[in-house]
Coordinates of C-alpha atoms in Angstrom, one line a residue:
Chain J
X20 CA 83.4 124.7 136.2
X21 CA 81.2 124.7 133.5
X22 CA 83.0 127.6 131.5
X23 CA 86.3 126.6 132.5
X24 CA 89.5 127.1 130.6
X25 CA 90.0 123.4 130.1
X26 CA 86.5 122.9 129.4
X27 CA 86.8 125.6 126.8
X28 CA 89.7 124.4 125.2
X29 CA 88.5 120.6 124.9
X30 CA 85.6 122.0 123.2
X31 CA 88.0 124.1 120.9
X32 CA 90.2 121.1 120.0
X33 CA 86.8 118.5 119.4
X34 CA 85.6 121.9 116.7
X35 CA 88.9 122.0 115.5
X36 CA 89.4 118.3 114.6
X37 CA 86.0 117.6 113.4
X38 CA 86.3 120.4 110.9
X39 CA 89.5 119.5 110.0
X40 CA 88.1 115.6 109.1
X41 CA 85.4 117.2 107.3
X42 CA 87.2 119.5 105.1
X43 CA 90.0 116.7 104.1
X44 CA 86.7 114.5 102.6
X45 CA 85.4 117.8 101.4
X46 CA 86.1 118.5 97.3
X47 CA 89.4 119.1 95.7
X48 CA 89.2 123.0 95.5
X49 CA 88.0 123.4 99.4
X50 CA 90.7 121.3 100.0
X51 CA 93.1 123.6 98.3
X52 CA 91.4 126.9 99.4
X53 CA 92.0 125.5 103.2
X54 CA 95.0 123.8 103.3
X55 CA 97.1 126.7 104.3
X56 CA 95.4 126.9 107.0
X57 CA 95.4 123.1 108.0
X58 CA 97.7 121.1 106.5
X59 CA 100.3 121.3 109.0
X60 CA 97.3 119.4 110.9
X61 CA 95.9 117.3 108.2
X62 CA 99.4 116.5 106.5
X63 CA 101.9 117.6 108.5
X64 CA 101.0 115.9 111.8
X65 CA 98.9 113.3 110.0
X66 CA 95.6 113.5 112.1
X67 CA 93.0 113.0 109.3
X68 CA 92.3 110.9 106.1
X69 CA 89.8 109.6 103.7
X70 CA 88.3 106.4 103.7
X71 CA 87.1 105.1 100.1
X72 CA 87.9 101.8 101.7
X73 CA 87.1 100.2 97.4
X74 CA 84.5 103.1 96.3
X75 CA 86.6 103.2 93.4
X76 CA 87.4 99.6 91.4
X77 CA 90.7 98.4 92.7
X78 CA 93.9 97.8 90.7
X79 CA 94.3 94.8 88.6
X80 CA 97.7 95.5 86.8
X81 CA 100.9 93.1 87.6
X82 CA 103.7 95.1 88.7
X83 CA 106.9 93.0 88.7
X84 CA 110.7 93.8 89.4
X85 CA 113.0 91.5 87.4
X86 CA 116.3 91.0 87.3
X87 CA 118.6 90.1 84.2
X88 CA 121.5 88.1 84.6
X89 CA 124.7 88.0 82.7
X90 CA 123.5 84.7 81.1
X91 CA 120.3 86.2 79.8
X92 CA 118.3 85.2 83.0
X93 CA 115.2 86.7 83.8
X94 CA 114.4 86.1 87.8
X95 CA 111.4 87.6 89.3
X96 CA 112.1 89.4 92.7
X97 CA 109.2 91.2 93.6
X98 CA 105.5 91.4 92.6
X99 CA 102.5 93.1 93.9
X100 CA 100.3 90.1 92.8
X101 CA 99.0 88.3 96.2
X102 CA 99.4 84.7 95.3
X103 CA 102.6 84.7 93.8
X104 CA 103.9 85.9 97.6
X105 CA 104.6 83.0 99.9
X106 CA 102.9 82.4 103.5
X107 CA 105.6 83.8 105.3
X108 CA 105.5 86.8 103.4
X109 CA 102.3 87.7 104.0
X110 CA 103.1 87.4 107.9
X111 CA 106.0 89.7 108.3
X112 CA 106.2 91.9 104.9
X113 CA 102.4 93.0 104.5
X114 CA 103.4 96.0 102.7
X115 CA 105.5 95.5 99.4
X116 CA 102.0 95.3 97.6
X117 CA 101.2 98.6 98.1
X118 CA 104.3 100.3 97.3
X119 CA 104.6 98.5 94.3
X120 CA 101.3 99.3 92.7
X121 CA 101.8 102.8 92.8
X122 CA 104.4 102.2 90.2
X123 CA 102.0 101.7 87.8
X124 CA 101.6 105.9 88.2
X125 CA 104.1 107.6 85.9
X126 CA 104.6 109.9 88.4
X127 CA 105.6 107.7 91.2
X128 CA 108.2 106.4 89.0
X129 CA 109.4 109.2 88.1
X130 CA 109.8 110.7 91.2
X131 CA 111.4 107.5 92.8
X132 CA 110.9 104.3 90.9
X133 CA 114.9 104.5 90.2
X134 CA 115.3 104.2 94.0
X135 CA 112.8 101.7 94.2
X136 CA 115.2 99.7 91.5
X137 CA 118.1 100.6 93.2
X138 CA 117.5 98.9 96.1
X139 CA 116.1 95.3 94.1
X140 CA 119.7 96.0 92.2
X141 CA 121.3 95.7 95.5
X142 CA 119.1 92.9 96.6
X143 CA 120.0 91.1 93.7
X144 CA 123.8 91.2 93.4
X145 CA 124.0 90.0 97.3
X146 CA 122.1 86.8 95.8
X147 CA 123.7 86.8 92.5
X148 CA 126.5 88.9 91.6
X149 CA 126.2 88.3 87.9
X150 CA 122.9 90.3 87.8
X151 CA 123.3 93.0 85.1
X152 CA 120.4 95.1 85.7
X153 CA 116.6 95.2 86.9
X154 CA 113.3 96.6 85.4
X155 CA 109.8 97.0 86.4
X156 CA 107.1 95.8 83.9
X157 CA 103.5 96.1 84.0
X158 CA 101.2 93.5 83.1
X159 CA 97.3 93.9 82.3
X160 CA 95.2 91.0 82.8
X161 CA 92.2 90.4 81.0
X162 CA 89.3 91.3 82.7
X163 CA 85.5 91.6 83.0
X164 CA 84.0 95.5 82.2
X165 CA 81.6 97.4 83.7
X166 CA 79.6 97.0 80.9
X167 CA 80.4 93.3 81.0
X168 CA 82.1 92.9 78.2
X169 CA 85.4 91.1 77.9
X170 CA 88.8 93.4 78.1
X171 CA 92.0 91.6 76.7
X172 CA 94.5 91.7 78.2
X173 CA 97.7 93.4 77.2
X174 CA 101.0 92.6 76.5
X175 CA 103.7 93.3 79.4
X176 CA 105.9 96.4 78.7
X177 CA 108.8 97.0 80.1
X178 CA 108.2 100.8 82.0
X179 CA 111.7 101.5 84.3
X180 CA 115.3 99.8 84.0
X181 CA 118.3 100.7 85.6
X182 CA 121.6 99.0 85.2
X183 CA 123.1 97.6 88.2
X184 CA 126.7 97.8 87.3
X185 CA 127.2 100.5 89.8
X186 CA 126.2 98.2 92.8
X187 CA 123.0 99.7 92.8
X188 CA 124.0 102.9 93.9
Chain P
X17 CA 46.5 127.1 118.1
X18 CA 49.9 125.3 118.5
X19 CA 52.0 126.9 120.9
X20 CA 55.7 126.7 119.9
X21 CA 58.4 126.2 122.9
X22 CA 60.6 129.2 124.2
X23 CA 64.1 130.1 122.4
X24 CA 65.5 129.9 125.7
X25 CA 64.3 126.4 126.3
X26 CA 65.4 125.0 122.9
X27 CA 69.1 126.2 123.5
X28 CA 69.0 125.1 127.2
X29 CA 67.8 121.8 125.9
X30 CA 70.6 121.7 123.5
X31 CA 72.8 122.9 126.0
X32 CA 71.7 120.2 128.1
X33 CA 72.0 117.2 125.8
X34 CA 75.6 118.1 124.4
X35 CA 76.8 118.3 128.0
X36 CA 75.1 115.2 128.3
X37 CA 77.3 113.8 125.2
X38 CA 80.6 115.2 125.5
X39 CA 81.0 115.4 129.6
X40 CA 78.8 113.0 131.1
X41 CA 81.5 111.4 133.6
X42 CA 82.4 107.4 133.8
X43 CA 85.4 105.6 135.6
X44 CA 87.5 104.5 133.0
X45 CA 86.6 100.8 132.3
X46 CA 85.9 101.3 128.5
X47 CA 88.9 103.2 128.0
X48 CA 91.0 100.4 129.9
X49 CA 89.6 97.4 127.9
X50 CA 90.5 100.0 124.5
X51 CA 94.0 100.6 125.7
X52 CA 94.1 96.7 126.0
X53 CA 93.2 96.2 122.4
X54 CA 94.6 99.1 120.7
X55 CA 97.7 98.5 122.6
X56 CA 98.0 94.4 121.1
X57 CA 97.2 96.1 117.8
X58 CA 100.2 98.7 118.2
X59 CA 102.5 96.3 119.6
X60 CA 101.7 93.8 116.9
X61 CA 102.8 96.5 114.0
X62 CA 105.6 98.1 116.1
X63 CA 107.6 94.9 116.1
X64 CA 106.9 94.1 112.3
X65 CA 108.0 97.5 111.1
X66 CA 111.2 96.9 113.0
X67 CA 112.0 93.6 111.5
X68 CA 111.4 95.2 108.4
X69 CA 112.9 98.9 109.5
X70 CA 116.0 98.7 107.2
X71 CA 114.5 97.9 104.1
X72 CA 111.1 100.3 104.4
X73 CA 113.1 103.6 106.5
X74 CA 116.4 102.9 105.9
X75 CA 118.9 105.0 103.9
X76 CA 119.6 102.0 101.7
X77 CA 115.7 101.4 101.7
X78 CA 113.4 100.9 99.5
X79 CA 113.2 104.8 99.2
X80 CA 116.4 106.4 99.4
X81 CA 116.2 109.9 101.5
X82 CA 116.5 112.3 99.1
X83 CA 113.0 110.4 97.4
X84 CA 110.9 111.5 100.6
X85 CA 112.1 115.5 99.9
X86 CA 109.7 116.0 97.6
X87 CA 106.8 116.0 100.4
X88 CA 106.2 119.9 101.8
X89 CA 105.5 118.0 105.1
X90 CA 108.7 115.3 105.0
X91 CA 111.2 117.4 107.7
X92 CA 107.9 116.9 110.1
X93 CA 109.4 113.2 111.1
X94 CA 112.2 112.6 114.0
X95 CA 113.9 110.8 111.1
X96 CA 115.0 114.1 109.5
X97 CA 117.2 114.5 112.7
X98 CA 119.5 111.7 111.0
X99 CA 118.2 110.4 108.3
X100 CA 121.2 108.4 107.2
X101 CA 121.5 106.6 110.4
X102 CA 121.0 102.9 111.1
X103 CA 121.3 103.0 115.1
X104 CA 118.9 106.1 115.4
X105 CA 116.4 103.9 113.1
X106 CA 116.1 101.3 115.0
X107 CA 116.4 102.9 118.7
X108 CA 113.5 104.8 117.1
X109 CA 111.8 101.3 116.4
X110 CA 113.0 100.0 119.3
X111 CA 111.2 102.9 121.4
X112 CA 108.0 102.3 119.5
X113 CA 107.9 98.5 120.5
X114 CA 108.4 99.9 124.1
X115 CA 105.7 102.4 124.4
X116 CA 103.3 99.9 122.9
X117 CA 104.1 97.7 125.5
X118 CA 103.2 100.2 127.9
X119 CA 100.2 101.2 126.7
X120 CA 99.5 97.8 126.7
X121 CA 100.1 97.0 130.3
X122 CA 99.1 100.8 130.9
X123 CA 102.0 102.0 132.5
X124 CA 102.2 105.9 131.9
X125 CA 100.0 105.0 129.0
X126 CA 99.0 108.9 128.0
X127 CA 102.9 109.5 127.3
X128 CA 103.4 106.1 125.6
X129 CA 100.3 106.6 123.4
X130 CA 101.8 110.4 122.8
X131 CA 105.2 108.5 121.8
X132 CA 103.2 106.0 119.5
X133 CA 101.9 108.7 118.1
X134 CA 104.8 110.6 117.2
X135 CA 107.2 107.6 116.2
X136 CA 104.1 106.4 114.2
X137 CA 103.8 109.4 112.3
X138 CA 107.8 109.9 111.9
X139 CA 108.0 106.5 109.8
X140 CA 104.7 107.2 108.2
X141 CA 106.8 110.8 106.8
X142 CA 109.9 108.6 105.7
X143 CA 107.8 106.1 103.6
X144 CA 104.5 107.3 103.1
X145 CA 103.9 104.7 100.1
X146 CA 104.3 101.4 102.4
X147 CA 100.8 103.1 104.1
X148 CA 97.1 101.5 104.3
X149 CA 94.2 103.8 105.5
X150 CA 94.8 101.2 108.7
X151 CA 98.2 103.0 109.3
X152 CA 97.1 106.2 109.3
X153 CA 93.9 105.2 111.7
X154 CA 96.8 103.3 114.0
X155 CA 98.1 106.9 114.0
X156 CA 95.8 109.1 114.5
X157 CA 93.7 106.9 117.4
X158 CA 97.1 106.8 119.4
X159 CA 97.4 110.6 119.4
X160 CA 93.5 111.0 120.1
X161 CA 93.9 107.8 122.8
X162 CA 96.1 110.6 125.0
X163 CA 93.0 112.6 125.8
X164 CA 91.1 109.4 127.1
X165 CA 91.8 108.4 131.2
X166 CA 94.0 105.2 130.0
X167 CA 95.4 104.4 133.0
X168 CA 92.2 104.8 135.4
X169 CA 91.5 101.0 134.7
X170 CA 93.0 97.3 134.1
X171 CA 95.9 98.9 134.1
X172 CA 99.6 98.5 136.0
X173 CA 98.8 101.6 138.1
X174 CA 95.5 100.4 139.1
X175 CA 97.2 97.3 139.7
X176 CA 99.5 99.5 142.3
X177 CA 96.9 101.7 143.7
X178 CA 94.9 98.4 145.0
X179 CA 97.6 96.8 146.0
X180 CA 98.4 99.8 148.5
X181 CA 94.9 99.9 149.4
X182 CA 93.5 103.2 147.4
X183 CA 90.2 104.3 146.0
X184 CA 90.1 104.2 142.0
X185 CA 90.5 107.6 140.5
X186 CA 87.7 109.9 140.2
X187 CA 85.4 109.4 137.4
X188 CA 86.2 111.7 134.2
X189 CA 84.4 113.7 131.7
X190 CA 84.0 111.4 128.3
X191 CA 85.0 113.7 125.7
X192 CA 88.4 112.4 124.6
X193 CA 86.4 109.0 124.5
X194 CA 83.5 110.9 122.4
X195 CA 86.2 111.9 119.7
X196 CA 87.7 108.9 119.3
X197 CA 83.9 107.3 118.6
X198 CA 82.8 109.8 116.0
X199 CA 86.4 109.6 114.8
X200 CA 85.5 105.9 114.1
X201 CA 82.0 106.2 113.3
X202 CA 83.2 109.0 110.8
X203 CA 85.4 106.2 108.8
X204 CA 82.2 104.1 108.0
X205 CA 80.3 107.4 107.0
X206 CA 82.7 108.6 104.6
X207 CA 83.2 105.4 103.4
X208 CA 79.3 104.4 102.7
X209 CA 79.4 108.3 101.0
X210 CA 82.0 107.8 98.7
X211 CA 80.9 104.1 97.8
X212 CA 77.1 105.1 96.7
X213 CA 78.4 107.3 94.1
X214 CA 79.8 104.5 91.8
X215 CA 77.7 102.9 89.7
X216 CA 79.3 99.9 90.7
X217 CA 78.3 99.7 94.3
X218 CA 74.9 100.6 93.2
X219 CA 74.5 97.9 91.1
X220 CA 76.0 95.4 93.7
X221 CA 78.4 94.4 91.3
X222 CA 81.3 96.5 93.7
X223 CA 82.1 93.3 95.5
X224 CA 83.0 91.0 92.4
X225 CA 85.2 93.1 91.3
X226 CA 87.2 93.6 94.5
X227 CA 86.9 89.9 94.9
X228 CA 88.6 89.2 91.5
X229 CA 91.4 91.5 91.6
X230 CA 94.5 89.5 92.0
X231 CA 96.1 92.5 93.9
X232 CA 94.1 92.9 96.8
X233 CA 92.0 89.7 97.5
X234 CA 93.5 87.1 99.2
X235 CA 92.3 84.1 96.9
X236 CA 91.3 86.0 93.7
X237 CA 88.3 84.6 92.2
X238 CA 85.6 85.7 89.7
X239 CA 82.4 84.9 91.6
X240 CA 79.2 86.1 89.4
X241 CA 77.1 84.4 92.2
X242 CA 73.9 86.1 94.1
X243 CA 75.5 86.2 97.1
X244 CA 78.1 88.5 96.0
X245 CA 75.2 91.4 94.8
X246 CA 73.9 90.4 98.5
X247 CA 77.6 91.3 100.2
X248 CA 77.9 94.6 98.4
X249 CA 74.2 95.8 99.5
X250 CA 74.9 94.2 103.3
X251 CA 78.6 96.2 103.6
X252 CA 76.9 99.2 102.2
X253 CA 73.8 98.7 105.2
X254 CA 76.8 97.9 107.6
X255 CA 78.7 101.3 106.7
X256 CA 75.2 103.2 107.1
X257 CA 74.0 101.4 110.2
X258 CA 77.2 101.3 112.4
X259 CA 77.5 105.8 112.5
X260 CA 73.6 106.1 113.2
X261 CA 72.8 103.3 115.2
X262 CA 75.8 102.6 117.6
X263 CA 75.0 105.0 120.0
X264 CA 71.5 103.7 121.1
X265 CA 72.3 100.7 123.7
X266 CA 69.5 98.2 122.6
X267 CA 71.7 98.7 119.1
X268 CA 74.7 98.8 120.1
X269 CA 76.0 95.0 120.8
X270 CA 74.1 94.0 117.1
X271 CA 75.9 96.1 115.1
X272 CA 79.8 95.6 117.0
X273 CA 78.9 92.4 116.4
X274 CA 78.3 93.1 112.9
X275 CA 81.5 95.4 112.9
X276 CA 83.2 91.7 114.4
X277 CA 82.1 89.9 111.1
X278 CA 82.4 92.4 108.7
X279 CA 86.1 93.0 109.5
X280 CA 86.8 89.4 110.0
X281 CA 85.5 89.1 106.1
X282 CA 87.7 91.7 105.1
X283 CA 90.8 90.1 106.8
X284 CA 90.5 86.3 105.4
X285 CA 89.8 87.2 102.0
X286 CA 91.9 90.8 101.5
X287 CA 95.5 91.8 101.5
X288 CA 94.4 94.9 103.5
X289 CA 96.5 94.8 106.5
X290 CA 96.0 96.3 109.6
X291 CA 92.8 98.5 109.1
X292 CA 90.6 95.9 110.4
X293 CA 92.6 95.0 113.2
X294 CA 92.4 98.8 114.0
X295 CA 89.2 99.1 113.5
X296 CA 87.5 95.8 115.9
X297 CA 90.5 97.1 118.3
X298 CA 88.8 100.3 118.7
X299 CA 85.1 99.2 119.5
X300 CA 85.5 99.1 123.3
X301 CA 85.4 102.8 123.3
X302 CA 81.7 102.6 122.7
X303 CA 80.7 100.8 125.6
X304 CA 79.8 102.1 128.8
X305 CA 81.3 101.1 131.8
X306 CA 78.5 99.3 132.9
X307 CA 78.1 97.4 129.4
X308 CA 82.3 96.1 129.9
X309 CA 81.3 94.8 133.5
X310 CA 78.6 93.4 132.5
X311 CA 79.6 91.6 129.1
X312 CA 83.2 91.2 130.6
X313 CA 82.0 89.3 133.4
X314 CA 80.0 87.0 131.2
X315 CA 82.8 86.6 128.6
X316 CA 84.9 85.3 132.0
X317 CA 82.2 82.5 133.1
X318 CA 82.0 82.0 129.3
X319 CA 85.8 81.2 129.6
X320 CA 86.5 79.7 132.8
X321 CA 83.2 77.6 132.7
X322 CA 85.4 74.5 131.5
X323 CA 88.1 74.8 134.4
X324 CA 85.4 74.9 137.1
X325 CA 83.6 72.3 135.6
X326 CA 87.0 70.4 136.0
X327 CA 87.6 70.9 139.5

């Protein structure tokens, strides 16, 4: 019983996934020397992670969709800032924060910030047809450094658009 | 002349205390009051991911399809099998909400936690930028939860097997349950390792700052108080404490305890949703079966005491 097969292969699965958890916190060029070898496990069927859990200072940019109207109207319909969300929002939609920050990335909006936009285009024309187009803007806040000194904060700037004529297609 | 002990006896001893760790037998009780919890937990974000299926999986989504493609590992989700429709969407959804509920109640819980686990993991392929690290924990506990013996306790085929009068099932060896503890015990680890390198956390300044940030606290505020130097130190002794010191059992109810407040913190005052929830709902799993009879008993007086009194 001791050296049975099932035994055996408990023990192989616990090795495996223990090394596998290790080697995903492990540095940037482990990660890429192993990853042939695991990342159908790591990545593929999603069975480990990180956890910084804040190690690194979290975000404080604004990330807003707006919507422009025929008359010149600018109507905010989505923002990753926490008290601008309303009560009920927080209860059933707990996730639009997150997806939205990562727009702040160049990359992530360039790989699918326009589908991101699409979909607040569509959004928008159901509520108001006369919407002409949405962008995303970022806004930097003033804040304290890690030095303690005081950071102004920056003017908004306007970083995707993306007319909605189509229908938001 | 100090005489050093045998080779043989220092692997036999090591022998002895990892088949003490890993296959030491116990009837279930732990792993029933988990599947309880966990279960809610899944339930909970089953039904809010299908209220909000259309809009975070959905073709006309916040991602459209062809967005996900550029992941190596986005075919490895159910969703790939018909990605444009609706009606396989949200039967998948529908499915999830399901098998929570039966891992909840435990009814065939292994093969509800399995299809948790894989419906879980499906949506987490179609929109991987909706995700907390509590998503991904959800995810990978249900798939570890298959190896534990869910259904040996508080569950509807206990329920059954009373009823017709049989024995509960044989006790089982505790190594699924051993994972899913260091799995847990790993998060805190890695997160008290990655913290003490920033110079922030070291100065006890790490807390203001997360405090203040208007995108993940709940009530952002700029608090340049003592207590907040305190919290940062006391959340890096918490994530230190919890991996080395939950396994001893004069330990162990302190530092849940201080896993309780600590994750009730996090919840009132950050938009982090879900990891805590995943995290308190996992804690059963590190007490022994005599440690959920016993504290489970006295939680019950604890809450019935006011209905007796009334009779």
């Amino acid at each position: 019983m001791k050296h049975s097969p099932v035994r055996l292969l408990c023990g192989a699965f616990v090795a495996w996934h223990i090394s596998c958890e290790l080697l995903t916190g492990a540095s940037q060029p482990v990660k890429n020397w192993v990853k042939p070898l695991i990342g159908f496990y790591t990545d593929g069927l999603r069975m480990t992670n990180t956890w910084g859990m804040f190690s690194a200072r979290p975000p404080n940019e604004e990330v807003v969709v707006l919507a422009e109207t025929e008359q010149r109207r600018s109507v905010v319909l989505s923002t990753n800032y926490t008290s601008q969300r309303s009560g009920w929002s927080r209860i059933l939609d707990v996730r639009m924060r997150k997806i939205q920050t990562y727009l702040k990335e160049e990359s992530h909006r360039k790989n699918w910030g326009m589908h991101y936009l699409s979909y607040f285009c569509r959004e928008a024309l159901v509520r108001e047809p006369s919407t002409r187009r949405v962008e995303l803007w970022i806004f930097k806040p003033a804040e304290i450094s890690d030095t303690g000194a005081l950071v102004e904060p920056k003017v908004g700037s306007r970083v995707l658009k993306k007319n909605c004529t189509d229908g938001g297609k | 002349m100090i005489r050093l002990p045998a080779l043989s006896d220092l692997t036999e001893g090591l022998g002895n205390s990892l088949e003490r760790f890993w296959a030491h037998t116990y009837d279930g009780k732990s792993a029933g009051l988990f599947r309880i919890t966990f279960g809610a937990v899944v339930l909970y974000t089953a039904s809010l991911n299908w209220v909000n299926a259309d809009r975070y999986y959905g073709a006309d989504g916040l991602l459209g399809e062809a967005a996900t493609h550029a992941s190596h590992w986005s075919g490895w989700s159910l969703l790939s099998l018909a990605p444009e429709s609706g009606v396989f969407l949200h039967g998948l959804c529908a499915s999830l909400v399901l098998a929570s509920v039966a891992l909840l109640i435990g009814f065939f819980p292994r093969i509800a936690a399995v299809i948790v686990y894989a419906i879980v993991t499906s949506l987490q392929h179609r929109n991987p930028y909706i995700l907390n690290s509590g998503d991904r924990l959800l995810g990978m506990l249900a798939g570890l939860s298959a190896l534990l013996p869910l259904a040996n306790r508080f569950s509807v085929h206990a329920l059954l097997r009373a009823k017709k009068g049989f024995p509960n099932r044989t006790p089982v060896a505790s190594f699924g349950q051993r994972l899913v503890q260091l799995q847990i015990a790993y998060v805190y680890w890695f997160a008290f390792f990655s913290k003490i390198r920033q110079p922030r956390w070291l100065e006890g300044m790490a807390l203001r700052d997360v405090l203040a940030s208007p995108v993940v606290a709940e009530w952002p505020t700029y608090v340049d108080a003592p207590w907040v130097w305190a919290l940062t130190y006391l959340t890096l002794l918490f994530e230190i404490a919890f991996p080395l010191l939950v396994w001893f059992r004069r330990f162990r109810m302190p530092i849940l305890l201080s896993g309780l407040a600590f994750h009730t913190g996090i919840e009132l005052t950050m938009t982090i949703p879900l990891f805590s929830a995943v995290m308190v709902s996992s804690y059963p799993v590190f007490l022994t079966d005599r440690e959920v009879s016993v504290w489970g008993g006295r939680a019950w007086q604890l809450a019935s005491r006011p209905f007796t009194r009334a009779r």
